[in-house]
Amino acid sequence: MTAILEARGLRKSFDRTEALRGVDVSIRRGEIVAIMGPSGSGKSTLLHCLAGVTVPDAGTVAFNGTPISTLDETARGKLRLTDFGFVFQFGQLLPELTALDNVAVPLLLAGERRGTAATRASEWLGRLGLDGKAQRRPQELSGGEAQRVAIARALVTKPAVLFADEPTGSLDSLAAEAVMRIMIDLVREAGTTVVVVTHDPRTAAYADRDIIVRDGHVSVALGEAA
Amino acid sequence: MDSALTLLGLVSLRPSYGYDLKQLYDRLFGLRKPLAFGQVYATIARMIRDGLLAPLGEEAGDGPDRKRYAVTPDGERRLAEWMFTPDVPSETLQNNIFAKTVVALLTGRDAHSLLDIQRACHMEQMRSLTRLKQGAGLMHVLLYDHALFHIEADLRWIDMTAARLTQLRDEVLA
Amino acid sequence: MAFLIRLALLGGRSSFGRPLGIVFGVALGMALFLLMLGAVIALDHRDDRGAWTEAVFGYTAIPADEVAPEGALLVHRGETHAAGAEITRLVVAAPPGAMLALPGIAGIPAPGSYYASPALQRLIAALPPDEFGDRFGTFAGTIGNEALSSPDALLAVIGGSPETVRALPRAAYVAMVDIPSSSAGGAYQIVILIGAIGLFFPVGLLIAIVTKLGAVTRIERFATLRLIGASPRQIAFVVALEAFLTAACGAVLGVGLAAIFRPLAARIPLNGGSFFAADLAVGAGPTLLAIGAMVVAAAIASAIGIRRAGISPLGATRIIRERTPRWWRVLPLLTGGAMIWYGAAYGAELDGTLVIGFIVGGFALTALGIVVVGPWLTFHLSGLVARRAGSAAGLIAGSRIRATPGATFRSVSGLVIAVFMVTVFSTAAGGVIQSIRVNAVDGTLPLDALFTYVPSETDMAAVVRATMAVPGVDDVIVGRAVDARASGLRPGSVAWAAPDFATLGFSTAPDAQYATFSSVDYLTLRTRSVETVAVPESAVGAPVAIVVRTDGTASTIDRARTVIERAVGFAAEPVTRVEAIESGVRQAMHELALVAYLGAFVSIAIAGCSLAIATASAVIDRRRVLGLLRLMGMPVSHLHRIVGFEAAVPLIGVLGLSIAAGYLVAEIIVENLAPEIAVGWPEPMYFVALALGLVLALVSVGATIGTIGRNTAVGSTRFE
Ligand SMILES: Nc1ncnc2c1ncn2[C@@H]1O[C@H](COP(=O)(O)OP(=O)(O)OP(=O)(O)O)[C@@H](O)[C@H]1O
Ligand SMILES: [Mg+2]
């Protein structure tokens, strides 16, 4: 009942590679879920399908009970803008924009006025401990700081679901930890659902449970019993 | 962790009463398992016997509780030796999980689910440690991290093994 | 090295499109360059060929009243007009013993017959004989092309008896056809040569931009090469080699294109006529030289382009920030403007070459100044956009331009310069053309009237009678010779009777019975009346000039002209005031403007290509980032807007400047050098060129925008 994201029988092939071969996933509201598994097992593909970035060849994805795989690209774009946030491994900030403007972009896209957008963006930078860095450009930030800006950008629109693909993949343990802790604190506070793809068990350990993907299947997740 | 030598180290800070020693020990290391008073006094007695510790003066004179202890020169030497001798990485070559896996493969049981169960258990452990870590002081964070990194190492091994089970089976059955 | 080349060049999806872009740009530039070079050479060449008709004014011409040299021809060179065109008329007579042959014709025409150039034959056929053809007599043959400067040349060689020719004013003995060294085309040559060399600019720009695009699409490949140890110089060498080869293909293709388009290009009139296609052919030497120059320029431009792309072993993860443009960038523009103004305003007090130096130098500096100031303006404008933008598209585009104002401006600089040039030209030309429109002015020859001198021995009554008989002729007035010694007036003055002055176009009649005025002024003054001087009655002699008033239609005028010429003979050369004034000025301005538009069109076309490619490269460059925005939910229309903004901001910002600067420059030059000319609206053609430029910019940006959807489709980039 409380599933915010529900995937049934997802299949997706690229040319002859079968990335997903029948995946069922159910994610509850407010839950933090880690997707783990060997490289090339289909984790990112699963994430993209769940987020309405990729349309699966077969199967359905429902967000709050409404199927999203049948929506057209425009409608899915709107959904991603208002209800989803994204964080990737690196290179997701616009290089010409300051940290502040990077965070303001989704608000502007959502039709917010420039002044309000800037105020809210700087609030979020503050929450992520980036107070003095608002006017820096991405090249002038460390990897960890850039990731935190990306998280601020993903959360600034108060999305229902945050999708993160290897958010700590290019950070060392300490920076990874800082990023994860701050992110988890913020999403717990807001009750945001999080789907995070990671190789790193320490990152996955921040989640409430993990989903293991192997060869395009979700292996029977024994952890779910806990 | 050698609790006797740890206590010796705490005494080397300054001559102390047994009670203070226990308190200090518990604050620093007793997160999971505080020392029992009896254990403290038994350890002190053993170290006095070995000449590593000596009671200081004869204050008040009643009972072990009223005595302060100090480190002897022998004790200092022992302490330095302990501190600067590297710990040999534990050689658990005959690891239990490894043994279970091999036997499972030999006997045709499901090695995969064995590893999955183990993995789930490890992950659960990591999650609870991570939860504990949140809001903990730096000392405890480092302690939890130590545990986390060890579990992570096991997990990595489990993942590697799971990925190469077929090969392993061929070798085991050869 | 071979390995390196193979790695760097092969593979990649866009491998074919990119060299094609270079080939196309170079071919177009090369073809135009060759045609223009051909025109420069041909202008000289054909002038030499046509120069023999000027021989009557050459060294070897001897006035007809002197003793005839051995074997000489008697020649009279005159002009006649029809349907607005000017026809050169050589009347020749062969006295006994004449040996000289004229070029292009089989022999000296018998009296009463004529040879005509092909264009003249067409004109004769096109007009009723009583308007034109009857002036020449019987057709004897065609003047060969080898004696004509242009296929449009209107030339007649008419036979006459030695007596009649000798009697014509300005007739001369010509013993040999000498060729006066002509420099008539000099100004044209300079203009065209500058244009031809200027063509290298947009072509070079195009190559640099295409190379940059190639570098961007292959950035990972190059970065990997750098990582495994290739030096920047080696990479630049590989890329330059690629550009060298493609440019060579383009150049050869361009030579072919030039050959194909030569007949078409030859039809563009320059300096009074179009060309024979063969005239525009450029010899093997200059062609090879041009190919060499183009190819070397391409290699250099691409090497610079790849250096600019700044490929490090780490790829292009870190964008190279341009240095912020500083205020000094306004200086060249201001200096250029000041130079033009100074040269024009104080031209009278300066040495002539110095004035030209100031004006031409200032002009070049202004053009350069616009290119230099462009990034500065773009930077500030984009800052404004980035700060003020209320939309994500505005913010992103503004910030992007602010980070790379130079590169952004470079993509539109070709258009901007073309617009500047064409604005200057057409504003100035528009002013001149308007100013030489001939209006009716009190005290000058009325526009519907013909004027001609006639020999004093003419049977004037018969001429007047015949002329009056032409339908549409209203009045014929006779001017009389003035005895210079008796009156103290200038020899050659013509006296007119006071009652005739109203018909002559004067609102007030002179006090005296007869008065005279300068005939030249009477024909050519544009804004004021001639001054009249009283002539004592005793000094007035036989009729020597007539003025014919008509109904003003071209056919009446031409018919009257035919009648007069037939009645008086070749000494009569009736002209209207319009014909007397124009004498090619308007024609010249039109032609120059045409060349300017042609150059502008080509620059605009090439600049449009550059803009399209630069826009495409900006998209591909940021495929990942734009794709990410789309993934975040930005609609494709917003992405279109980003790219649109990035082209529009520099274009709008600097286009305004270049139009204003162009207008001002034209205004300064014209106001000061020719104060009587008012700079008005540019010609309609200008707006066509401007609109064309804008449409091309829109199309090229639009075409690229179309690729955005594809390039940023969520599947096209992997996000992890
Ligand atoms: N766009 C694509 N085109 C072709 N094949 C693809 C594409 N995306 C994914 N694949 C293939 O699908 C499979 C799953 O890819 P996916 O990116 O989901 O793996 P992953 O689990 O995220 O791996 P990693 O941990 O290395 O990121 C792989 O075999 C991959 O090669
Ligand atoms: Mg992945």
PDB file of C-alpha atoms and ligand atoms in Angstrom, chain A residues 12-20 35-48 89 165-166 197-199 213 216, chain C residues 714-720, ligand 1:
ATOM      1  CA  LYS A  12      15.412  -3.982 -20.892  1.00  0.00           C
ATOM      2  CA  SER A  13      17.865  -4.933 -23.645  1.00  0.00           C
ATOM      3  CA  PHE A  14      20.513  -2.947 -25.429  1.00  0.00           C
ATOM      4  CA  ASP A  15      21.127  -4.517 -28.798  1.00  0.00           C
ATOM      5  CA  ARG A  16      21.925  -8.052 -27.722  1.00  0.00           C
ATOM      6  CA  THR A  17      22.774  -7.284 -24.102  1.00  0.00           C
ATOM      7  CA  GLU A  18      19.949  -8.099 -21.758  1.00  0.00           C
ATOM      8  CA  ALA A  19      20.492  -5.563 -18.977  1.00  0.00           C
ATOM      9  CA  LEU A  20      17.330  -6.375 -17.049  1.00  0.00           C
ATOM     10  CA  ILE A  35      21.042  -1.119  -5.114  1.00  0.00           C
ATOM     11  CA  MET A  36      24.173  -3.218  -5.183  1.00  0.00           C
ATOM     12  CA  GLY A  37      25.681  -5.803  -7.420  1.00  0.00           C
ATOM     13  CA  PRO A  38      28.617  -6.554  -9.682  1.00  0.00           C
ATOM     14  CA  SER A  39      29.651  -4.178 -12.430  1.00  0.00           C
ATOM     15  CA  GLY A  40      27.500  -4.495 -15.509  1.00  0.00           C
ATOM     16  CA  SER A  41      24.750  -6.294 -13.650  1.00  0.00           C
ATOM     17  CA  GLY A  42      22.133  -3.705 -14.578  1.00  0.00           C
ATOM     18  CA  LYS A  43      22.044  -1.411 -11.556  1.00  0.00           C
ATOM     19  CA  SER A  44      22.139   1.854 -13.453  1.00  0.00           C
ATOM     20  CA  THR A  45      19.652   0.537 -15.967  1.00  0.00           C
ATOM     21  CA  LEU A  46      17.282  -0.348 -13.151  1.00  0.00           C
ATOM     22  CA  LEU A  47      17.690   3.100 -11.635  1.00  0.00           C
ATOM     23  CA  HIS A  48      16.993   4.763 -14.976  1.00  0.00           C
ATOM     24  CA  GLN A  89      29.113  10.279  -9.748  1.00  0.00           C
ATOM     25  CA  ASP A 165      24.038   6.605  -8.960  1.00  0.00           C
ATOM     26  CA  GLU A 166      27.392   6.087  -7.283  1.00  0.00           C
ATOM     27  CA  VAL A 197      23.215   2.666  -6.580  1.00  0.00           C
ATOM     28  CA  THR A 198      26.608   1.882  -5.117  1.00  0.00           C
ATOM     29  CA  HIS A 199      29.510  -0.515  -5.118  1.00  0.00           C
ATOM     30  CA  VAL A 213      21.182  -7.073  -8.825  1.00  0.00           C
ATOM     31  CA  GLY A 216      19.723  -8.504 -14.666  1.00  0.00           C
TER      32      GLY A 216
ATOM     33  CA  VAL C 714      18.575  10.705 -22.512  1.00  0.00           C
ATOM     34  CA  GLY C 715      19.977   7.591 -24.100  1.00  0.00           C
ATOM     35  CA  SER C 716      22.760   9.379 -25.941  1.00  0.00           C
ATOM     36  CA  THR C 717      24.834  10.031 -22.870  1.00  0.00           C
ATOM     37  CA  ARG C 718      25.349   7.627 -20.017  1.00  0.00           C
ATOM     38  CA  PHE C 719      24.912   9.143 -16.627  1.00  0.00           C
ATOM     39  CA  GLU C 720      26.471   7.388 -13.718  1.00  0.00           C
TER      40      GLU C 720
HETATM   41  N1  LIG D   1      23.161   2.536 -23.557  1.00  0.00           N
HETATM   42  C1  LIG D   1      23.590   1.271 -23.576  1.00  0.00           C
HETATM   43  N2  LIG D   1      23.917   0.700 -24.749  1.00  0.00           N
HETATM   44  C2  LIG D   1      24.356  -0.580 -24.799  1.00  0.00           C
HETATM   45  N3  LIG D   1      24.496  -1.341 -23.725  1.00  0.00           N
HETATM   46  C3  LIG D   1      24.193  -0.829 -22.514  1.00  0.00           C
HETATM   47  C4  LIG D   1      23.734   0.496 -22.380  1.00  0.00           C
HETATM   48  N4  LIG D   1      23.511   0.734 -21.080  1.00  0.00           N
HETATM   49  C5  LIG D   1      23.831  -0.397 -20.427  1.00  0.00           C
HETATM   50  N5  LIG D   1      24.245  -1.330 -21.292  1.00  0.00           N
HETATM   51  C6  LIG D   1      24.642  -2.688 -20.951  1.00  0.00           C
HETATM   52  O1  LIG D   1      23.711  -3.186 -20.019  1.00  0.00           O
HETATM   53  C7  LIG D   1      24.339  -3.866 -18.986  1.00  0.00           C
HETATM   54  C8  LIG D   1      23.989  -3.241 -17.651  1.00  0.00           C
HETATM   55  O2  LIG D   1      24.506  -1.934 -17.594  1.00  0.00           O
HETATM   56  P1  LIG D   1      24.404  -1.020 -16.319  1.00  0.00           P
HETATM   57  O3  LIG D   1      24.970   0.291 -16.647  1.00  0.00           O
HETATM   58  O4  LIG D   1      23.021  -1.018 -15.837  1.00  0.00           O
HETATM   59  O5  LIG D   1      25.339  -1.766 -15.314  1.00  0.00           O
HETATM   60  P2  LIG D   1      25.753  -1.306 -13.855  1.00  0.00           P
HETATM   61  O6  LIG D   1      25.294  -2.356 -12.975  1.00  0.00           O
HETATM   62  O7  LIG D   1      25.303   0.053 -13.589  1.00  0.00           O
HETATM   63  O8  LIG D   1      27.329  -1.342 -13.972  1.00  0.00           O
HETATM   64  P3  LIG D   1      28.383  -0.426 -13.206  1.00  0.00           P
HETATM   65  O9  LIG D   1      28.385  -0.856 -11.820  1.00  0.00           O
HETATM   66  O10 LIG D   1      29.663  -0.759 -13.888  1.00  0.00           O
HETATM   67  O11 LIG D   1      27.970   0.964 -13.406  1.00  0.00           O
HETATM   68  C9  LIG D   1      25.821  -3.828 -19.281  1.00  0.00           C
HETATM   69  O12 LIG D   1      26.191  -5.060 -19.847  1.00  0.00           O
HETATM   70  C10 LIG D   1      25.977  -2.744 -20.261  1.00  0.00           C
HETATM   71  O13 LIG D   1      26.999  -3.052 -21.157  1.00  0.00           O
END
